[in-house]
XYZ file of C-alpha atoms in Angstrom:
655
model
C 6.177 17.154 -15.251
C 4.037 19.857 -16.748
C 0.673 20.351 -18.323
C 0.645 21.098 -22.006
C 4.444 20.883 -22.040
C 4.808 23.900 -19.722
C 5.547 24.493 -16.086
C 2.344 25.107 -14.132
C 2.253 27.844 -11.491
C -0.092 26.935 -8.643
C -1.316 28.966 -5.663
C -2.904 27.049 -2.759
C -4.768 28.975 -0.042
C -5.453 27.136 3.216
C -6.414 28.197 6.732
C -6.543 25.507 9.416
C -8.434 26.656 12.493
C -8.287 23.726 14.937
C -5.924 20.861 14.090
C -3.239 20.907 11.412
C -4.793 18.295 9.107
C -5.872 20.762 6.412
C -2.404 22.307 6.258
C -0.755 18.862 6.253
C -2.804 17.767 3.257
C -2.261 21.050 1.375
C 1.493 20.910 2.010
C 1.678 17.313 0.752
C -0.018 18.361 -2.481
C 2.266 21.388 -2.802
C 5.436 19.285 -2.358
C 4.208 16.760 -4.926
C 3.585 19.518 -7.462
C 7.085 20.884 -6.856
C 8.566 17.393 -7.292
C 6.697 17.163 -10.597
C 8.478 20.286 -11.817
C 5.902 22.972 -11.072
C 6.085 26.233 -9.100
C 3.882 26.386 -5.993
C 2.986 29.190 -3.615
C 1.183 28.025 -0.479
C -0.581 30.725 1.531
C -1.274 29.559 5.092
C -3.642 31.482 7.334
C -3.505 29.225 10.399
C -0.921 28.772 13.109
C 2.546 27.709 11.891
C 3.383 24.020 12.408
C 6.904 22.838 13.148
C 6.269 19.272 11.909
C 5.086 20.093 8.373
C 7.604 20.287 5.529
C 7.456 22.834 2.706
C 10.398 21.579 0.614
C 10.706 23.718 -2.519
C 7.387 25.490 -1.841
C 7.092 29.276 -1.569
C 5.341 29.679 1.799
C 3.402 32.857 2.542
C 2.290 33.037 6.180
C -0.684 35.308 6.879
C -1.267 36.737 10.361
C -2.703 33.547 11.880
C -6.210 33.009 13.185
C -7.691 30.052 15.059
C -10.823 29.016 16.933
C -11.514 27.637 20.370
C -13.401 24.337 20.483
C -15.910 24.174 17.637
C -16.866 27.861 17.613
C -15.797 28.263 13.977
C -17.689 31.524 13.537
C -15.520 33.275 16.139
C -12.025 33.876 14.824
C -9.234 34.519 17.333
C -5.827 36.066 16.726
C -2.487 34.630 17.846
C -3.012 36.025 21.375
C -6.474 34.484 21.723
C -8.363 37.763 21.269
C -11.171 38.285 18.793
C -9.645 38.870 15.367
C -9.882 42.604 14.695
C -11.144 43.963 11.342
C -7.695 45.459 10.780
C -6.103 42.017 11.068
C -8.574 40.527 8.574
C -7.891 43.394 6.171
C -4.150 42.804 6.503
C -4.655 39.088 5.763
C -6.712 39.837 2.663
C -4.169 42.327 1.312
C -1.299 39.893 1.834
C -3.266 37.113 0.164
C -3.971 39.272 -2.903
C -0.326 40.304 -2.971
C 0.690 36.643 -3.070
C -1.700 36.120 -5.997
C -0.148 38.991 -7.930
C 3.373 37.763 -7.181
C 2.674 34.135 -8.126
C 0.736 34.899 -11.352
C -0.687 31.362 -11.128
C -2.195 29.152 -13.788
C -4.206 27.332 -11.105
C -5.685 28.651 -7.833
C -6.765 26.120 -5.194
C -8.863 27.023 -2.151
C -8.769 24.405 0.571
C -12.251 23.602 2.001
C -13.873 26.849 0.820
C -16.666 27.285 -0.319
C -17.873 24.138 1.476
C -16.569 25.481 4.773
C -14.605 28.389 6.284
C -17.670 30.628 6.047
C -16.129 32.985 8.605
C -13.375 33.675 6.055
C -15.688 33.953 3.042
C -14.756 37.590 2.326
C -11.086 36.636 2.200
C -11.522 33.608 -0.076
C -13.988 35.378 -2.362
C -11.587 38.303 -2.756
C -8.923 35.809 -3.883
C -11.173 33.953 -6.326
C -12.650 37.120 -7.827
C -9.175 38.600 -8.267
C -8.101 35.378 -9.974
C -11.014 35.698 -12.396
C -9.798 39.187 -13.295
C -6.354 37.945 -14.338
C -5.531 37.403 -18.023
C -5.162 34.656 -18.921
C -7.609 33.543 -16.246
C -6.263 30.752 -14.040
C -8.276 27.637 -13.374
C -9.950 27.844 -9.946
C -10.297 24.622 -7.955
C -11.687 23.693 -4.552
C -9.850 21.049 -2.531
C -11.814 19.042 0.051
C -11.316 15.946 2.171
C -13.382 12.771 1.853
C -16.090 13.770 4.376
C -17.623 17.204 4.962
C -19.878 18.545 7.680
C -23.006 19.790 5.932
C -24.477 22.985 7.432
C -27.778 22.703 9.280
C -29.340 25.402 7.074
C -30.112 24.402 3.489
C -29.505 27.907 2.199
C -25.824 27.519 3.118
C -25.616 24.411 0.934
C -27.278 26.345 -1.878
C -24.797 29.203 -1.445
C -21.828 26.818 -1.667
C -23.256 25.199 -4.802
C -23.905 28.591 -6.392
C -20.312 29.686 -5.732
C -18.989 26.463 -7.245
C -21.153 26.927 -10.332
C -20.191 30.572 -10.822
C -16.529 30.655 -9.773
C -14.963 27.174 -9.822
C -13.788 24.915 -12.621
C -13.482 21.717 -10.560
C -13.567 20.216 -7.065
C -10.797 17.855 -5.971
C -12.153 15.281 -3.496
C -9.246 13.713 -1.623
C -10.902 10.375 -0.995
C -12.018 7.098 -2.516
C -15.746 6.757 -3.267
C -15.409 3.012 -2.697
C -14.863 3.765 1.003
C -17.049 6.857 1.368
C -18.567 8.887 -1.501
C -19.025 12.619 -0.997
C -22.828 12.299 -1.084
C -22.646 10.345 2.181
C -21.855 13.616 3.973
C -22.880 16.419 1.596
C -25.828 16.891 -0.795
C -24.492 16.418 -4.332
C -26.628 17.817 -7.145
C -26.009 17.395 -10.872
C -24.053 20.641 -11.158
C -21.650 19.699 -8.379
C -21.347 16.090 -9.555
C -20.116 17.291 -12.942
C -17.201 19.118 -11.293
C -16.073 16.391 -8.867
C -12.700 14.705 -9.351
C -11.796 11.989 -6.818
C -8.030 11.933 -6.339
C -7.701 9.087 -3.838
C -6.576 9.624 -0.257
C -3.560 11.887 0.169
C -0.809 9.804 1.761
C 2.182 11.921 2.653
C 3.950 9.326 4.809
C 7.038 7.352 3.822
C 7.243 3.675 2.868
C 6.658 1.001 5.501
C 8.765 -2.142 5.593
C 8.236 -3.450 9.133
C 6.581 -6.857 9.375
C 3.691 -7.825 11.621
C 6.081 -10.009 13.619
C 7.860 -6.899 14.920
C 4.694 -5.255 16.282
C 4.352 -4.590 19.993
C 2.745 -2.112 22.367
C -0.076 0.424 22.312
C 0.523 3.733 20.513
C -1.803 6.539 21.602
C -2.080 9.807 19.690
C -4.747 12.480 19.989
C -4.091 14.954 17.188
C -2.253 18.242 17.312
C -4.744 20.394 19.263
C -5.872 20.652 22.861
C -9.119 18.910 21.868
C -7.270 15.611 22.342
C -6.708 16.135 26.069
C -9.649 13.933 27.252
C -8.385 10.997 25.181
C -4.859 11.398 26.547
C -6.172 11.456 30.121
C -8.275 8.322 29.537
C -5.266 6.559 27.987
C -3.117 7.402 30.998
C -5.781 5.898 33.253
C -5.866 2.740 31.116
C -2.072 2.514 31.161
C -2.129 2.594 34.955
C -4.593 -0.323 34.969
C -2.512 -2.427 32.547
C 1.052 -1.110 32.370
C 2.221 -4.492 31.017
C 0.705 -3.759 27.593
C 3.531 -1.365 26.717
C 2.090 2.106 26.194
C 3.528 5.036 24.258
C 1.379 8.176 24.497
C 1.970 11.131 22.163
C 0.689 14.591 23.138
C 0.217 17.116 20.339
C 2.064 20.414 20.397
C -1.261 22.204 20.861
C -1.496 20.800 24.398
C -0.414 23.637 26.739
C 2.873 23.013 28.522
C 1.373 22.811 32.069
C -1.147 20.205 30.906
C 1.593 18.275 29.112
C 3.776 18.208 32.223
C 0.852 16.855 34.239
C 0.329 14.083 31.680
C 4.027 13.266 31.515
C 4.437 13.092 35.282
C 1.461 10.733 35.696
C 3.415 7.767 34.250
C 7.028 6.553 34.302
C 9.567 8.454 32.243
C 9.401 8.050 28.488
C 5.814 6.819 28.192
C 4.284 10.251 27.540
C 6.138 12.383 24.986
C 5.344 15.169 22.584
C 4.211 14.212 19.086
C 7.080 13.145 16.847
C 7.761 13.411 13.094
C 8.372 9.618 12.926
C 4.780 8.844 13.945
C 4.228 6.666 10.843
C 7.195 4.429 11.725
C 6.028 4.141 15.346
C 2.557 3.201 14.130
C 3.920 0.504 11.827
C 5.661 -1.138 14.799
C 2.711 -0.908 17.195
C 0.393 -3.824 17.897
C -2.511 -1.402 18.319
C -3.289 2.268 17.768
C -5.591 4.398 19.925
C -6.516 7.705 18.308
C -9.248 9.949 16.936
C -10.164 9.359 13.305
C -8.973 12.460 11.529
C -8.136 12.285 7.856
C -4.353 11.891 8.129
C -4.561 9.404 10.985
C -7.018 7.278 9.000
C -4.656 7.252 6.023
C -1.763 6.214 8.272
C -3.861 3.350 9.619
C -4.854 2.216 6.129
C -1.236 2.233 4.963
C 0.283 0.483 7.975
C -2.572 -1.977 8.534
C -2.334 -1.390 12.289
C -5.345 -2.521 14.315
C -7.060 0.417 15.947
C -9.388 1.662 18.637
C -10.881 4.900 17.354
C -12.308 7.665 19.538
C -13.781 10.052 16.943
C -13.993 13.739 17.770
C -17.710 14.588 18.064
C -17.900 17.896 19.909
C -20.613 20.223 18.688
C -21.960 19.184 15.291
C -18.820 17.376 14.194
C -19.760 14.141 12.385
C -16.782 13.733 10.041
C -14.619 11.527 12.245
C -17.553 9.416 13.390
C -18.545 8.609 9.805
C -14.977 7.770 8.780
C -14.508 5.563 11.846
C -17.731 3.688 11.104
C -16.607 3.033 7.515
C -13.295 1.641 8.732
C -14.973 -0.428 11.446
C -17.363 -1.904 8.870
C -14.312 -3.167 6.975
C -12.875 -4.814 10.076
C -10.139 -2.221 10.460
C -11.089 -0.765 13.854
C -13.221 -0.700 16.996
C -14.964 2.484 18.154
C -15.349 4.158 21.542
C -17.743 7.111 21.607
C -16.408 10.304 23.198
C -19.423 10.357 25.519
C -18.489 6.887 26.791
C -14.770 7.544 27.167
C -13.346 6.383 30.513
C -10.104 4.558 31.312
C -12.001 1.328 31.944
C -14.107 1.527 28.782
C -11.055 2.348 26.686
C -9.085 -0.548 28.173
C -11.916 -3.005 27.475
C -11.884 -2.118 23.773
C -8.081 -2.208 23.656
C -8.080 -5.782 24.992
C -10.814 -6.842 22.565
C -8.981 -5.266 19.636
C -5.743 -7.008 20.554
C -7.510 -10.356 20.397
C -9.348 -9.634 17.132
C -8.140 -11.577 14.090
C -6.304 -9.522 11.519
C -8.913 -8.638 8.884
C -8.339 -8.984 5.167
C -8.507 -5.385 4.053
C -10.315 -4.352 0.885
C -8.051 -1.991 -1.084
C -8.476 1.755 -0.660
C -7.009 4.247 -3.115
C -4.242 6.135 -1.290
C -2.570 7.601 -4.370
C -4.234 10.970 -3.879
C -1.037 12.997 -4.219
C -0.224 11.662 -7.674
C -3.897 11.708 -8.633
C -4.286 15.360 -7.672
C -1.108 16.366 -9.515
C -2.303 14.600 -12.660
C -5.731 16.254 -12.473
C -4.245 19.715 -11.904
C -1.875 19.250 -14.846
C -4.753 18.193 -17.084
C -7.024 21.046 -15.997
C -4.242 23.593 -16.455
C -3.750 22.773 -20.144
C -6.499 25.029 -21.540
C -5.074 27.965 -19.579
C -1.539 27.491 -20.938
C -1.736 26.373 -24.582
C 1.575 25.204 -25.994
C 2.861 26.394 -29.334
C 3.153 23.935 -32.183
C 6.686 23.462 -33.375
C 7.738 23.522 -37.000
C 7.767 20.183 -38.798
C 11.065 18.284 -38.502
C 13.224 17.598 -41.548
C 13.548 13.805 -41.469
C 15.951 13.556 -44.409
C 19.138 13.371 -42.250
C 17.593 10.507 -40.252
C 16.625 8.568 -43.363
C 20.114 9.117 -44.811
C 21.748 7.752 -41.643
C 19.522 4.683 -41.750
C 20.292 4.211 -45.453
C 24.034 4.223 -44.669
C 23.519 1.670 -41.913
C 21.677 -0.583 -44.350
C 24.479 -0.233 -46.921
C 26.974 -1.286 -44.222
C 24.869 -4.356 -43.447
C 23.908 -3.048 -40.023
C 20.508 -3.254 -38.331
C 19.663 -0.427 -35.909
C 17.847 -1.788 -32.837
C 15.351 0.694 -31.360
C 13.175 0.510 -28.269
C 10.683 2.774 -26.476
C 10.184 3.773 -22.821
C 7.605 6.126 -21.298
C 8.024 7.594 -17.798
C 5.957 8.800 -14.817
C 2.774 6.758 -15.212
C 0.400 6.829 -12.239
C -3.136 6.340 -13.562
C -5.291 5.642 -16.595
C -5.766 8.963 -18.395
C -6.701 10.080 -21.911
C -2.996 10.797 -22.503
C -2.066 7.229 -21.559
C -4.793 5.904 -23.846
C -3.323 7.943 -26.692
C 0.164 6.636 -25.943
C -0.975 3.009 -26.022
C -2.904 3.569 -29.244
C 0.299 4.853 -30.872
C 2.123 1.756 -29.655
C -0.442 -0.508 -31.284
C -0.806 1.574 -34.458
C 2.921 1.322 -35.220
C 3.392 -2.131 -33.625
C 6.096 -0.760 -31.304
C 6.186 -2.353 -27.830
C 6.547 0.086 -24.941
C 7.930 -0.125 -21.415
C 5.811 2.098 -19.145
C 7.790 3.215 -16.092
C 5.250 3.551 -13.262
C 5.716 5.394 -9.949
C 4.907 2.668 -7.384
C 3.891 4.964 -4.524
C 1.486 6.815 -6.794
C 0.186 3.992 -8.991
C -3.595 3.829 -8.987
C -5.553 0.613 -9.668
C -6.712 2.081 -12.973
C -3.123 2.051 -14.279
C -2.769 -1.709 -13.890
C -6.121 -2.316 -15.567
C -5.236 -0.023 -18.471
C -1.813 -1.582 -19.114
C -3.160 -5.091 -18.705
C -5.511 -4.444 -21.625
C -2.656 -3.190 -23.865
C -0.912 -6.175 -25.523
C 2.263 -4.265 -26.419
C 2.824 -2.640 -23.002
C 4.811 -3.788 -20.007
C 5.413 -1.952 -16.698
C 8.686 -1.104 -14.974
C 9.590 0.390 -11.576
C 10.115 4.181 -11.751
C 11.720 4.909 -8.392
C 9.466 4.859 -5.345
C 7.586 8.176 -5.159
C 9.532 10.303 -7.711
C 10.540 12.658 -4.893
C 13.570 14.928 -5.252
C 15.941 14.327 -2.319
C 18.933 16.147 -3.801
C 20.575 18.937 -1.783
C 19.635 22.499 -2.643
C 21.443 23.583 -5.789
C 22.013 20.032 -7.066
C 20.278 18.373 -9.973
C 17.096 16.517 -8.972
C 17.502 12.888 -7.878
C 15.533 10.426 -5.808
C 18.250 7.754 -5.643
C 21.404 9.868 -5.732
C 24.652 9.333 -3.823
C 23.840 12.056 -1.275
C 21.486 9.755 0.699
C 22.469 6.924 3.085
C 23.064 3.624 1.219
C 20.758 1.704 3.567
C 17.937 4.146 2.836
C 18.439 3.834 -0.923
C 18.384 0.028 -0.750
C 15.315 -0.037 1.496
C 13.365 2.305 -0.760
C 14.393 0.449 -3.937
C 13.217 -2.808 -2.335
C 9.975 -1.171 -1.232
C 9.427 0.170 -4.746
C 9.639 -3.340 -6.219
C 7.333 -4.703 -3.517
C 4.714 -2.058 -4.255
C 5.026 -2.564 -8.004
C 4.517 -6.307 -7.619
C 1.402 -5.610 -5.576
C 0.074 -3.197 -8.203
C 0.719 -5.168 -11.407
C 0.137 -8.717 -12.562
C 3.295 -10.890 -12.736
C 3.195 -11.124 -16.535
C 2.751 -7.338 -16.822
C 5.622 -6.166 -14.594
C 9.252 -6.402 -15.653
C 11.582 -6.090 -12.621
C 13.453 -3.229 -14.256
C 14.562 -0.210 -12.226
C 14.143 3.185 -13.907
C 15.590 5.893 -11.616
C 13.714 9.225 -11.678
C 15.588 11.874 -13.618
C 17.793 8.971 -14.851
C 20.180 9.521 -11.927
C 21.337 6.577 -9.804
C 23.968 6.021 -7.125
C 26.599 3.610 -8.492
C 26.616 1.460 -5.347
C 22.844 1.093 -5.453
C 23.088 -0.022 -9.086
C 25.407 -2.837 -7.981
C 22.932 -3.803 -5.229
C 19.844 -3.991 -7.470
C 20.196 -7.696 -8.434
C 20.232 -8.640 -4.763
C 16.991 -6.705 -4.270
C 15.199 -8.704 -6.961
C 15.758 -6.519 -10.033
C 16.716 -8.038 -13.381
C 17.203 -4.864 -15.400
C 18.190 -1.201 -15.344
C 17.281 1.654 -17.670
C 18.654 5.188 -17.383
C 20.997 7.213 -19.589
C 23.884 5.275 -21.136
C 26.268 4.007 -18.477
C 28.543 1.135 -17.533
C 27.294 -2.459 -17.420
C 26.218 -3.826 -14.041
C 26.770 -7.551 -13.378
C 23.465 -9.331 -12.886
C 21.409 -6.689 -14.701
C 20.276 -6.391 -18.293
C 20.643 -2.779 -19.365
C 18.856 -0.758 -22.042
C 19.154 3.007 -21.888
C 17.673 6.174 -23.364
C 19.220 8.388 -26.049
C 16.429 10.774 -27.066
C 13.980 12.778 -24.938
C 11.930 15.233 -27.051
C 10.820 17.497 -24.158
C 12.530 20.878 -23.702
C 12.643 20.576 -19.908
C 14.822 23.654 -19.288
C 12.935 25.983 -21.590
C 9.414 25.909 -22.993
C 8.673 22.382 -21.701
C 7.139 21.816 -25.100
C 9.020 20.180 -27.988
C 12.776 20.715 -28.084
C 14.380 21.991 -31.269
C 13.326 19.443 -33.949
C 16.576 19.796 -35.910
C 18.566 19.117 -32.759
C 16.476 16.051 -31.989
C 17.032 14.619 -35.460
C 20.780 15.356 -35.154
C 20.856 13.462 -31.834
C 19.287 10.428 -33.514
C 21.776 10.587 -36.372
C 24.756 10.705 -33.976
C 23.445 7.728 -32.017
C 22.943 5.684 -35.192
C 26.378 6.493 -36.579
C 28.111 5.792 -33.247
C 26.853 2.182 -33.390
C 27.131 2.009 -29.576
C 26.371 -1.206 -27.691
C 22.749 -1.703 -26.792
C 19.655 -0.456 -28.624
C 18.783 3.164 -29.359
C 16.288 4.241 -26.708
C 13.368 6.621 -27.292
C 11.792 8.311 -24.261
C 8.359 9.872 -23.853
C 6.412 11.412 -20.952
C 2.753 11.024 -21.886
C 1.483 13.121 -18.971
C 3.191 16.305 -20.234
C 2.843 15.995 -24.006
C 1.334 18.887 -25.874
C 0.267 18.795 -29.529
C 3.783 19.486 -30.810
C 5.311 16.591 -28.862
C 2.548 14.169 -29.867
C 3.001 15.141 -33.526
C 6.773 14.637 -33.331
C 6.454 11.285 -31.585
C 3.931 9.972 -34.100
C 6.067 11.075 -37.043
C 9.210 9.585 -35.469
C 7.558 6.205 -34.935
C 6.382 6.287 -38.542
C 9.929 7.007 -39.757
C 11.722 4.309 -37.766
C 9.076 1.634 -38.215
C 8.992 2.009 -41.984
C 12.759 1.815 -42.662
C 14.216 -1.646 -43.413
C 17.398 -0.911 -41.431
C 15.578 -0.553 -38.120
C 14.735 -3.405 -35.796
C 12.098 -2.705 -33.139
C 13.027 -4.384 -29.870
C 10.636 -5.813 -27.302
C 11.437 -4.807 -23.670
C 10.726 -8.386 -22.615
C 13.625 -9.547 -24.804
C 15.918 -6.658 -23.894
C 15.742 -7.347 -20.176
C 15.813 -11.141 -20.377
C 19.620 -11.457 -20.532
C 21.515 -10.009 -17.519
C 25.195 -9.118 -17.870
C 27.461 -12.034 -17.039
C 29.342 -11.616 -13.745
C 32.673 -12.591 -15.241
C 32.629 -10.868 -18.616
C 30.507 -7.789 -17.815
C 29.564 -7.775 -21.475
C 26.568 -5.924 -22.824
C 23.541 -8.153 -23.365
C 22.983 -8.781 -27.036
C 19.649 -10.589 -27.215
C 18.100 -11.824 -30.426
C 18.804 -9.634 -33.419
C 16.065 -11.006 -35.644
C 12.904 -8.946 -36.089
C 10.576 -9.498 -33.131
C 7.298 -11.273 -33.509
C 4.171 -9.412 -32.468
C 3.329 -9.825 -28.786
C 0.292 -12.044 -28.228
C-alpha cells in the first residue's frame, strides 16, 4: 500500500509510563503500516517490553522513564531515581536524531498533547522540528477511546491550542457508538474538525474456539505492579472455591519477590507470569477477571468472554471505570469497584457472572489498525504528490484486438480490486468507474480489517461483489523472502485455520448475495497444499496470478497490475503496460484476461490510466466483459481438471 502511489515514511513517538498499553497500541499500528508497504520508525521512551513485537519496524529506544503509582508529574529513570535534566536532554537529542534519520512524511505523537505534560518539552521539540522540515510532514496525534481530562480548564485550552497550531489531525482509536470522545474530554468545534475515529485497535490473532470448549476463570491484572491488589484478591477467591478452575497471570512488572509469594500461595501452575498467548487463553475461559484497560477491553470484545471487571481508579483515573460501565451497560461485564475489592466480594460477582445468560452483543468497530492505516495514507497524500505519467499509446492494444476480431476470437476481460477495508472517497471513485463503463468488479476485502462501512458501500453498488483477501494481509514470510501471508513457510494447520477464519469473518461482514466465496491471497502468493484444501474450507473460487487448475475451484487470475510497486509506487511504464496486455491477448491463454487495481493507493496518473484502459476495452467489439459471478460459478471438474469456460456470450447488466 501507499498514499498517492508512494511509500509513506512514518515516525511514531510514544512513551508509556505505567502499563504497556500505549506501546502495545503504537506497535500494532507500526506493524500494520509496515505490512501495508510503508517505512516506520517507532521511538519508545518507556521501559522495554519483552512481549511486544516490532516486526519490520525500526525501533529507537530512548533512555527509559517511568512513574510510580499515578504521580505522572514525577518522572523516574530506570533505577527509580528522579530523572535528571541530563537524561531528559539526552532523550530529546536522540528523538530529534531519529526524526532527521527517518525523514518522515507523517509524524505521530501518542497521547500528547492531551497527556504526557511532564514530557511536553520533548514532544514539542519533535513537532516543531517536524514543522521545519521541507516538505513538511503531516503531524498527527494518536489517542485511545477515553482520556482523563485535567482538573484545570487552562490545561484543556493549552491542548486545544497546540492541536490548532501544530497538528493536522487526531486519530481516535475507538468507536463513537460505544463511547464518543466528548464523554471524557471537552470537544470544541476546532478539535471536532480534526477528529478521525479509526475503530478499536485489535492486535490479537483470530479466534476459532467455540463456547462449548470454555472452562475456568482467567485472571489478569495488567503489566504493572498496580495489579497486585487484584491478584491477591483473586488468590483469596481461588482458595474459597478452588473447584472453579483458576488460572492467574501476573504481569512482568510485579517484582520477583511478590510474584513468588503469589505463586506459592496456590498449587503449582495456577499462578504464572503473563504469557504471549493471553488471547487464546481468554477465548477458552468461561470467565475473565481483569481491570478494564484498552487492550484488555478489545480482547474481551473480540472473544466474547464474560467478564468481571475491576477498573483501575487510583488517584484521578476515570478511564477504566468509564469503559467498564459502557461494557456493563451492553451486558458484557459485571463491575467490582477497587474500593470494594475483597476475596469474598470478588467471588460473589464471579459466581453471578457465571450464571448470567450470554448477552447478544451489539457490534463494536475493532478494525482500528486498518482504519488508522487508511487514514494515514490519505492524509499523507498532500505531502507526497505523485507525478503524472505520460499518456499511453493505445494503438498497439487496438491493433491486437483488431487481429483477434479478424481471427473470430472474443477476448474475455474481468476486473479485480484489492485491499478494501472501508468506505472511502477512493472506493467511491472506483465504483463510479465500474458503473460508468458497465464493468463489474470483484472487490477483494481484508476480513480482519473490514469495517461496517465497506459492506454498506458495496451493497449499494450494483456491479460490485466482494471476495476474501487473506485474513489480515500480514506478511509472515521469513526475512529476505518475498512477502506472503499464506506461503509454504508456515504450518499447514495454521494456514487452513486462518483461511477458514477469513471466510467466517467475511460471511459475517457481507450479505450472502454480496460475497463470493473466492480466495484472493495477499501478494498473490499461495501455498500449493492450501490451494488444494480451499474447497473443503468452503471456498468456490481462487484468484491470484496465473497458475495450475485446482479441482473444486473456479479460477480467474490477474495479468496486469498498473502500480510500480518496486519503484515510484505510482504508474508503471505505460508502454510496458500496453505491451503486457498485447502479449496476453496474443497468447490466447485459458481463462479471461484479468485487470487489477488497488484503489487505496491510486494517484492521479493511475486513475487516468485505469479510466482510459476501461474506455479502450469496453469500446472494442472483440472484447467481452466478464461478470465475476459467472466466472466463479463453474468449479474445475475433479476428473478432468479442465479450466472453467463459462458462458461466452456478452453478459447482461447486473440488476
